[in-house]
């Protein structure tokens, strides 16, 4: 139809065309919603391959599927469906889902749902960091939930170094210890001096859990000379866990200077497990 003909359409014809277009749009939306509901229902199928095919189809639908997925994640009485919903939200990959995934991590009674929610949270990088910090700061959750939140931070790691470094300065020891651990890949890749200084400070933190994470991290990094005297000095610490972690890190780093201090520690160490680790460390470093 040319422009002249279009301009001479009657008002009734124009109205009819508009109504027809709206009806088609509503019909299309309804069709999509029906498809989404059908696919969501398939997430509770006992056959894993069926669930996977439905999840992949929902991922192709994308963000439009999120409301129904979130509803299934948070409200379904079927635990298989809740698990599958969390995994499917990960495939969709829209950070709008983050608060709902956090709710699943912290509220769902099923550990697999919590794990699946954590796996989804971790892919969102820096956008997830503040949500995770709120979990770590809280005193309401289980040790496993704190562990999953800390794992998410570690997984995010080098994708959000600025956010992780800010978290490593937190006054909350749960947040600080998790953030220190999460600096590993960033330091390995960049030798960021600010990050290294944060680890150096954390080794002498007043909180034992922060010290331990810093000592573990030093053992995973390439030898950083400034840390070696501090690690050796930790062999004299009053905490069994700090002594044990220090021995393990020195063994990982294969520090020759540590042999004499380790032999001295072996003479006075009373903890059986630490004694075993000291003997193993001396044997490994001495070879």
mmCIF file of C-alpha atoms in Angstrom:
data_model
loop_
_atom_site.group_PDB
_atom_site.id
_atom_site.type_symbol
_atom_site.label_atom_id
_atom_site.label_comp_id
_atom_site.label_asym_id
_atom_site.label_seq_id
_atom_site.Cartn_x
_atom_site.Cartn_y
_atom_site.Cartn_z
ATOM 1 C CA UNK A 1 0.000 0.000 0.000
ATOM 2 C CA UNK A 2 1.385 3.429 -1.036
ATOM 3 C CA UNK A 3 1.507 6.488 1.268
ATOM 4 C CA UNK A 4 -1.503 8.112 -0.445
ATOM 5 C CA UNK A 5 -3.670 5.041 0.168
ATOM 6 C CA UNK A 6 -2.499 4.795 3.776
ATOM 7 C CA UNK A 7 -3.423 8.451 4.399
ATOM 8 C CA UNK A 8 -6.963 7.810 3.153
ATOM 9 C CA UNK A 9 -7.729 4.886 5.490
ATOM 10 C CA UNK A 10 -10.900 5.553 7.466
ATOM 11 C CA UNK A 11 -10.715 5.968 11.222
ATOM 12 C CA UNK A 12 -12.588 2.688 11.613
ATOM 13 C CA UNK A 13 -10.065 0.861 9.444
ATOM 14 C CA UNK A 14 -7.160 2.357 11.394
ATOM 15 C CA UNK A 15 -8.767 1.411 14.700
ATOM 16 C CA UNK A 16 -9.454 -2.095 13.418
ATOM 17 C CA UNK A 17 -5.819 -2.502 12.352
ATOM 18 C CA UNK A 18 -4.549 -1.249 15.744
ATOM 19 C CA UNK A 19 -6.849 -3.583 17.653
ATOM 20 C CA UNK A 20 -5.765 -6.466 15.461
ATOM 21 C CA UNK A 21 -2.102 -5.666 16.121
ATOM 22 C CA UNK A 22 -2.700 -5.494 19.874
ATOM 23 C CA UNK A 23 -4.545 -8.799 19.822
ATOM 24 C CA UNK A 24 -1.694 -10.423 17.930
ATOM 25 C CA UNK A 25 0.787 -9.043 20.450
ATOM 26 C CA UNK A 26 -1.277 -10.287 23.402
ATOM 27 C CA UNK A 27 -1.653 -13.646 21.730
ATOM 28 C CA UNK A 28 2.110 -13.859 21.171
ATOM 29 C CA UNK A 29 2.851 -12.920 24.800
ATOM 30 C CA UNK A 30 0.390 -15.527 26.026
ATOM 31 C CA UNK A 31 1.998 -18.113 23.793
ATOM 32 C CA UNK A 32 5.458 -17.301 25.233
ATOM 33 C CA UNK A 33 4.143 -17.432 28.802
ATOM 34 C CA UNK A 34 2.473 -20.774 28.137
ATOM 35 C CA UNK A 35 5.746 -22.087 26.740
ATOM 36 C CA UNK A 36 7.673 -20.809 29.784
ATOM 37 C CA UNK A 37 5.226 -22.467 32.200
ATOM 38 C CA UNK A 38 5.490 -25.723 30.282
ATOM 39 C CA UNK A 39 9.291 -25.589 30.414
ATOM 40 C CA UNK A 40 9.291 -24.671 34.116
ATOM 41 C CA UNK A 41 7.108 -27.695 34.839
ATOM 42 C CA UNK A 42 9.694 -29.863 33.097
ATOM 43 C CA UNK A 43 12.335 -28.805 35.629
ATOM 44 C CA UNK A 44 10.814 -31.208 38.145
ATOM 45 C CA UNK A 45 11.118 -34.215 35.824
ATOM 46 C CA UNK A 46 12.989 -37.133 37.397
ATOM 47 C CA UNK A 47 14.975 -37.626 34.199
ATOM 48 C CA UNK A 48 18.070 -35.420 34.278
ATOM 49 C CA UNK A 49 18.295 -35.203 30.494
ATOM 50 C CA UNK A 50 14.718 -33.913 30.311
ATOM 51 C CA UNK A 51 15.476 -31.291 32.963
ATOM 52 C CA UNK A 52 18.583 -30.246 31.075
ATOM 53 C CA UNK A 53 16.718 -29.826 27.783
ATOM 54 C CA UNK A 54 14.059 -27.700 29.486
ATOM 55 C CA UNK A 55 16.732 -25.608 31.202
ATOM 56 C CA UNK A 56 18.503 -24.957 27.908
ATOM 57 C CA UNK A 57 15.218 -23.980 26.258
ATOM 58 C CA UNK A 58 14.498 -21.546 29.104
ATOM 59 C CA UNK A 59 17.986 -20.077 28.718
ATOM 60 C CA UNK A 60 17.166 -19.346 25.088
ATOM 61 C CA UNK A 61 13.963 -17.597 26.166
ATOM 62 C CA UNK A 62 16.203 -15.441 28.367
ATOM 63 C CA UNK A 63 15.156 -12.724 30.802
ATOM 64 C CA UNK A 64 11.459 -13.193 30.025
ATOM 65 C CA UNK A 65 11.678 -16.534 31.826
ATOM 66 C CA UNK A 66 13.133 -15.055 35.021
ATOM 67 C CA UNK A 67 9.900 -14.290 36.939
ATOM 68 C CA UNK A 68 8.697 -17.902 36.634
ATOM 69 C CA UNK A 69 12.193 -19.260 37.355
ATOM 70 C CA UNK A 70 12.519 -17.120 40.472
ATOM 71 C CA UNK A 71 9.073 -18.210 41.618
ATOM 72 C CA UNK A 72 10.085 -21.867 41.181
ATOM 73 C CA UNK A 73 13.390 -21.293 42.971
ATOM 74 C CA UNK A 74 11.845 -19.641 46.021
ATOM 75 C CA UNK A 75 8.394 -21.195 46.262
ATOM 76 C CA UNK A 76 8.316 -24.652 44.678
ATOM 77 C CA UNK A 77 7.673 -27.506 47.098
ATOM 78 C CA UNK A 78 9.567 -29.802 44.750
ATOM 79 C CA UNK A 79 13.252 -29.770 45.705
ATOM 80 C CA UNK A 80 14.330 -31.100 42.293
ATOM 81 C CA UNK A 81 12.604 -28.145 40.637
ATOM 82 C CA UNK A 82 14.241 -25.655 43.010
ATOM 83 C CA UNK A 83 17.681 -27.121 42.280
ATOM 84 C CA UNK A 84 17.074 -27.028 38.533
ATOM 85 C CA UNK A 85 15.707 -23.479 38.720
ATOM 86 C CA UNK A 86 18.915 -22.237 40.351
ATOM 87 C CA UNK A 87 21.024 -23.909 37.661
ATOM 88 C CA UNK A 88 18.792 -22.503 34.922
ATOM 89 C CA UNK A 89 19.032 -18.969 36.296
ATOM 90 C CA UNK A 90 22.801 -19.378 35.942
ATOM 91 C CA UNK A 91 22.291 -20.209 32.261
ATOM 92 C CA UNK A 92 20.064 -17.152 31.764
ATOM 93 C CA UNK A 93 22.833 -14.993 33.272
ATOM 94 C CA UNK A 94 20.842 -11.905 34.260
ATOM 95 C CA UNK A 95 22.111 -10.155 37.463
ATOM 96 C CA UNK A 96 18.521 -9.072 38.230
ATOM 97 C CA UNK A 97 18.248 -12.531 39.792
ATOM 98 C CA UNK A 98 21.028 -11.897 42.336
ATOM 99 C CA UNK A 99 18.877 -10.950 45.382
ATOM 100 C CA UNK A 100 16.703 -14.010 44.803
ATOM 101 C CA UNK A 101 19.719 -16.308 44.499
ATOM 102 C CA UNK A 102 21.061 -14.884 47.755
ATOM 103 C CA UNK A 103 17.704 -15.634 49.361
ATOM 104 C CA UNK A 104 17.903 -19.228 48.116
ATOM 105 C CA UNK A 105 21.468 -19.539 49.414
ATOM 106 C CA UNK A 106 20.523 -18.300 52.868
ATOM 107 C CA UNK A 107 16.931 -19.564 53.276
ATOM 108 C CA UNK A 108 16.521 -22.855 51.427
ATOM 109 C CA UNK A 109 16.681 -25.940 53.636
ATOM 110 C CA UNK A 110 18.268 -28.080 50.918
ATOM 111 C CA UNK A 111 22.072 -28.001 50.717
ATOM 112 C CA UNK A 112 22.084 -28.766 46.968
ATOM 113 C CA UNK A 113 19.853 -25.742 46.301
ATOM 114 C CA UNK A 114 22.284 -23.650 48.346
ATOM 115 C CA UNK A 115 25.250 -24.989 46.335
ATOM 116 C CA UNK A 116 23.433 -24.400 43.041
ATOM 117 C CA UNK A 117 22.487 -20.867 44.069
ATOM 118 C CA UNK A 118 26.120 -20.161 45.005
ATOM 119 C CA UNK A 119 27.272 -21.463 41.620
ATOM 120 C CA UNK A 120 24.889 -19.050 39.923
ATOM 121 C CA UNK A 121 25.852 -16.102 42.145
ATOM 122 C CA UNK A 122 29.559 -16.542 41.412
ATOM 123 C CA UNK A 123 29.212 -15.923 37.656
ATOM 124 C CA UNK A 124 28.038 -12.345 38.182
ATOM 125 C CA UNK A 125 31.448 -11.064 39.268
ATOM 126 C CA UNK A 126 31.649 -7.621 40.809
ATOM 127 C CA UNK A 127 27.853 -7.215 40.815
ATOM 128 C CA UNK A 128 27.665 -10.055 43.351
ATOM 129 C CA UNK A 129 30.340 -8.827 45.773
ATOM 130 C CA UNK A 130 28.206 -6.505 47.925
ATOM 131 C CA UNK A 131 25.461 -9.142 48.175
ATOM 132 C CA UNK A 132 28.028 -11.667 49.407
ATOM 133 C CA UNK A 133 29.508 -9.228 51.905
ATOM 134 C CA UNK A 134 26.060 -8.781 53.471
ATOM 135 C CA UNK A 135 25.844 -12.565 53.938
ATOM 136 C CA UNK A 136 29.337 -12.766 55.443
ATOM 137 C CA UNK A 137 28.633 -9.859 57.807
ATOM 138 C CA UNK A 138 25.498 -11.471 59.162
ATOM 139 C CA UNK A 139 25.498 -13.650 62.244
ATOM 140 C CA UNK A 140 22.390 -15.551 61.188
ATOM 141 C CA UNK A 141 23.667 -18.221 58.821
ATOM 142 C CA UNK A 142 25.308 -21.626 59.001
ATOM 143 C CA UNK A 143 29.005 -22.341 58.638
ATOM 144 C CA UNK A 144 28.307 -23.940 55.263
ATOM 145 C CA UNK A 145 26.454 -20.850 54.027
ATOM 146 C CA UNK A 146 29.371 -18.642 55.093
ATOM 147 C CA UNK A 147 31.704 -21.082 53.343
ATOM 148 C CA UNK A 148 29.703 -20.887 50.126
ATOM 149 C CA UNK A 149 29.670 -17.085 50.223
ATOM 150 C CA UNK A 150 33.447 -17.096 50.765
ATOM 151 C CA UNK A 151 33.861 -19.550 47.870
ATOM 152 C CA UNK A 152 31.874 -17.203 45.626
ATOM 153 C CA UNK A 153 34.227 -14.330 46.504
ATOM 154 C CA UNK A 154 37.234 -16.531 45.758
ATOM 155 C CA UNK A 155 35.729 -17.593 42.430
ATOM 156 C CA UNK A 156 35.104 -13.949 41.495
ATOM 157 C CA UNK A 157 38.654 -13.027 42.588
ATOM 158 C CA UNK A 158 40.591 -11.317 39.823
ATOM 159 C CA UNK A 159 37.392 -10.261 38.005
ATOM 160 C CA UNK A 160 36.716 -7.636 40.682
ATOM 161 C CA UNK A 161 40.060 -6.733 42.321
ATOM 162 C CA UNK A 162 39.002 -3.275 43.531
ATOM 163 C CA UNK A 163 35.878 -4.615 45.240
ATOM 164 C CA UNK A 164 37.813 -7.519 46.778
ATOM 165 C CA UNK A 165 40.534 -5.182 48.071
ATOM 166 C CA UNK A 166 37.892 -2.969 49.681
ATOM 167 C CA UNK A 167 36.412 -6.057 51.331
ATOM 168 C CA UNK A 168 39.887 -7.034 52.582
ATOM 169 C CA UNK A 169 39.901 -3.797 54.621
ATOM 170 C CA UNK A 170 36.602 -4.652 56.334
ATOM 171 C CA UNK A 171 36.352 -4.569 60.114
ATOM 172 C CA UNK A 172 34.276 -7.753 59.928
ATOM 173 C CA UNK A 173 36.610 -10.745 60.271
ATOM 174 C CA UNK A 174 34.427 -13.068 58.153
ATOM 175 C CA UNK A 175 34.476 -10.598 55.270
ATOM 176 C CA UNK A 176 38.170 -9.813 55.681
ATOM 177 C CA UNK A 177 39.337 -13.439 55.812
ATOM 178 C CA UNK A 178 37.233 -14.375 52.753
ATOM 179 C CA UNK A 179 38.498 -11.364 50.808
ATOM 180 C CA UNK A 180 42.148 -12.078 51.657
ATOM 181 C CA UNK A 181 41.758 -15.610 50.331
ATOM 182 C CA UNK A 182 40.074 -14.234 47.193
ATOM 183 C CA UNK A 183 43.132 -12.093 46.332
ATOM 184 C CA UNK A 184 45.216 -15.108 45.254
ATOM 185 C CA UNK A 185 44.633 -15.044 41.499
ATOM 186 C CA UNK A 186 44.819 -11.253 41.299
ATOM 187 C CA UNK A 187 48.210 -11.167 43.057
ATOM 188 C CA UNK A 188 49.466 -14.068 40.962
ATOM 189 C CA UNK A 189 48.511 -12.249 37.750
ATOM 190 C CA UNK A 190 49.472 -8.685 38.621
ATOM 191 C CA UNK A 191 51.814 -8.614 41.654
ATOM 192 C CA UNK A 192 49.606 -5.729 42.831
ATOM 193 C CA UNK A 193 51.578 -4.098 45.662
ATOM 194 C CA UNK A 194 48.481 -2.799 47.434
ATOM 195 C CA UNK A 195 47.043 -6.316 47.512
ATOM 196 C CA UNK A 196 50.358 -7.749 48.750
ATOM 197 C CA UNK A 197 50.429 -5.154 51.543
ATOM 198 C CA UNK A 198 46.897 -6.159 52.541
ATOM 199 C CA UNK A 199 48.044 -9.773 52.863
ATOM 200 C CA UNK A 200 51.114 -8.681 54.830
ATOM 201 C CA UNK A 201 48.892 -6.799 57.262
ATOM 202 C CA UNK A 202 46.466 -9.709 57.506
ATOM 203 C CA UNK A 203 49.244 -12.125 58.579
ATOM 204 C CA UNK A 204 49.518 -10.118 61.800
ATOM 205 C CA UNK A 205 45.813 -9.395 62.193
ATOM 206 C CA UNK A 206 44.325 -9.664 65.677
ATOM 207 C CA UNK A 207 41.735 -12.159 64.362
ATOM 208 C CA UNK A 208 43.032 -15.731 64.102
ATOM 209 C CA UNK A 209 40.848 -16.650 61.107
ATOM 210 C CA UNK A 210 42.232 -13.678 59.147
ATOM 211 C CA UNK A 211 45.816 -14.659 60.010
ATOM 212 C CA UNK A 212 45.215 -18.241 58.922
ATOM 213 C CA UNK A 213 43.774 -17.262 55.531
ATOM 214 C CA UNK A 214 46.704 -14.915 54.927
ATOM 215 C CA UNK A 215 49.232 -17.629 55.843
ATOM 216 C CA UNK A 216 47.475 -20.120 53.558
ATOM 217 C CA UNK A 217 47.542 -17.599 50.730
ATOM 218 C CA UNK A 218 51.264 -16.932 51.113
ATOM 219 C CA UNK A 219 51.873 -20.666 50.763
ATOM 220 C CA UNK A 220 49.992 -20.720 47.451
ATOM 221 C CA UNK A 221 51.867 -17.784 45.916
ATOM 222 C CA UNK A 222 55.298 -17.769 44.337
ATOM 223 C CA UNK A 223 57.968 -16.985 46.900
ATOM 224 C CA UNK A 224 57.628 -13.399 48.080
ATOM 225 C CA UNK A 225 60.805 -12.811 50.096
ATOM 226 C CA UNK A 226 59.280 -10.298 52.507
ATOM 227 C CA UNK A 227 56.844 -12.913 53.791
ATOM 228 C CA UNK A 228 59.369 -15.639 54.667
ATOM 229 C CA UNK A 229 60.673 -14.237 58.010
ATOM 230 C CA UNK A 230 57.084 -13.606 59.104
ATOM 231 C CA UNK A 231 56.045 -17.157 58.203
ATOM 232 C CA UNK A 232 58.990 -18.582 60.166
ATOM 233 C CA UNK A 233 58.135 -16.399 63.174
ATOM 234 C CA UNK A 234 54.595 -17.843 63.155
ATOM 235 C CA UNK A 235 56.047 -21.221 64.139
ATOM 236 C CA UNK A 236 56.291 -19.816 67.670
ATOM 237 C CA UNK A 237 52.642 -18.717 67.789
ATOM 238 C CA UNK A 238 50.503 -19.885 70.701
ATOM 239 C CA UNK A 239 47.735 -21.037 68.351
ATOM 240 C CA UNK A 240 47.958 -24.668 67.214
ATOM 241 C CA UNK A 241 46.091 -23.824 63.991
ATOM 242 C CA UNK A 242 48.412 -20.944 63.152
ATOM 243 C CA UNK A 243 51.503 -23.114 63.768
ATOM 244 C CA UNK A 244 50.057 -25.916 61.650
ATOM 245 C CA UNK A 245 49.115 -23.590 58.778
ATOM 246 C CA UNK A 246 52.549 -21.947 58.886
ATOM 247 C CA UNK A 247 54.308 -25.317 58.650
ATOM 248 C CA UNK A 248 52.161 -26.290 55.669
ATOM 249 C CA UNK A 249 52.863 -23.011 53.869
ATOM 250 C CA UNK A 250 56.619 -23.282 54.474
ATOM 251 C CA UNK A 251 56.499 -26.838 53.129
ATOM 252 C CA UNK A 252 54.571 -25.701 50.029
ATOM 253 C CA UNK A 253 57.127 -22.970 49.394
ATOM 254 C CA UNK A 254 60.032 -25.355 50.072
ATOM 255 C CA UNK A 255 61.827 -22.790 52.247
ATOM 256 C CA UNK A 256 65.345 -24.048 53.143
ATOM 257 C CA UNK A 257 65.742 -21.407 55.859
ATOM 258 C CA UNK A 258 62.828 -23.017 57.677
ATOM 259 C CA UNK A 259 64.545 -26.374 58.350
ATOM 260 C CA UNK A 260 66.340 -25.299 61.554
ATOM 261 C CA UNK A 261 63.283 -23.499 63.013
ATOM 262 C CA UNK A 262 61.150 -26.540 62.153
ATOM 263 C CA UNK A 263 63.577 -28.884 63.912
ATOM 264 C CA UNK A 264 63.535 -26.601 66.949
ATOM 265 C CA UNK A 265 59.746 -26.588 66.938
ATOM 266 C CA UNK A 266 59.657 -30.376 66.719
ATOM 267 C CA UNK A 267 61.557 -30.602 70.031
ATOM 268 C CA UNK A 268 58.849 -28.703 71.916
ATOM 269 C CA UNK A 269 55.651 -29.248 69.903
ATOM 270 C CA UNK A 270 53.023 -31.192 71.901
ATOM 271 C CA UNK A 271 50.215 -31.443 69.352
ATOM 272 C CA UNK A 272 50.413 -34.842 67.613
ATOM 273 C CA UNK A 273 49.007 -33.625 64.295
ATOM 274 C CA UNK A 274 51.366 -30.670 64.131
ATOM 275 C CA UNK A 275 54.323 -32.947 64.941
ATOM 276 C CA UNK A 276 53.399 -35.214 62.008
ATOM 277 C CA UNK A 277 53.192 -32.230 59.651
ATOM 278 C CA UNK A 278 56.544 -30.852 60.905
ATOM 279 C CA UNK A 279 58.275 -34.197 60.218
ATOM 280 C CA UNK A 280 56.725 -34.305 56.738
ATOM 281 C CA UNK A 281 57.802 -30.711 56.044
ATOM 282 C CA UNK A 282 61.400 -31.325 57.139
ATOM 283 C CA UNK A 283 61.575 -34.459 54.981
ATOM 284 C CA UNK A 284 60.204 -32.653 51.940
ATOM 285 C CA UNK A 285 62.368 -29.536 52.252
ATOM 286 C CA UNK A 286 65.521 -31.502 53.132
ATOM 287 C CA UNK A 287 65.335 -33.714 50.044
#
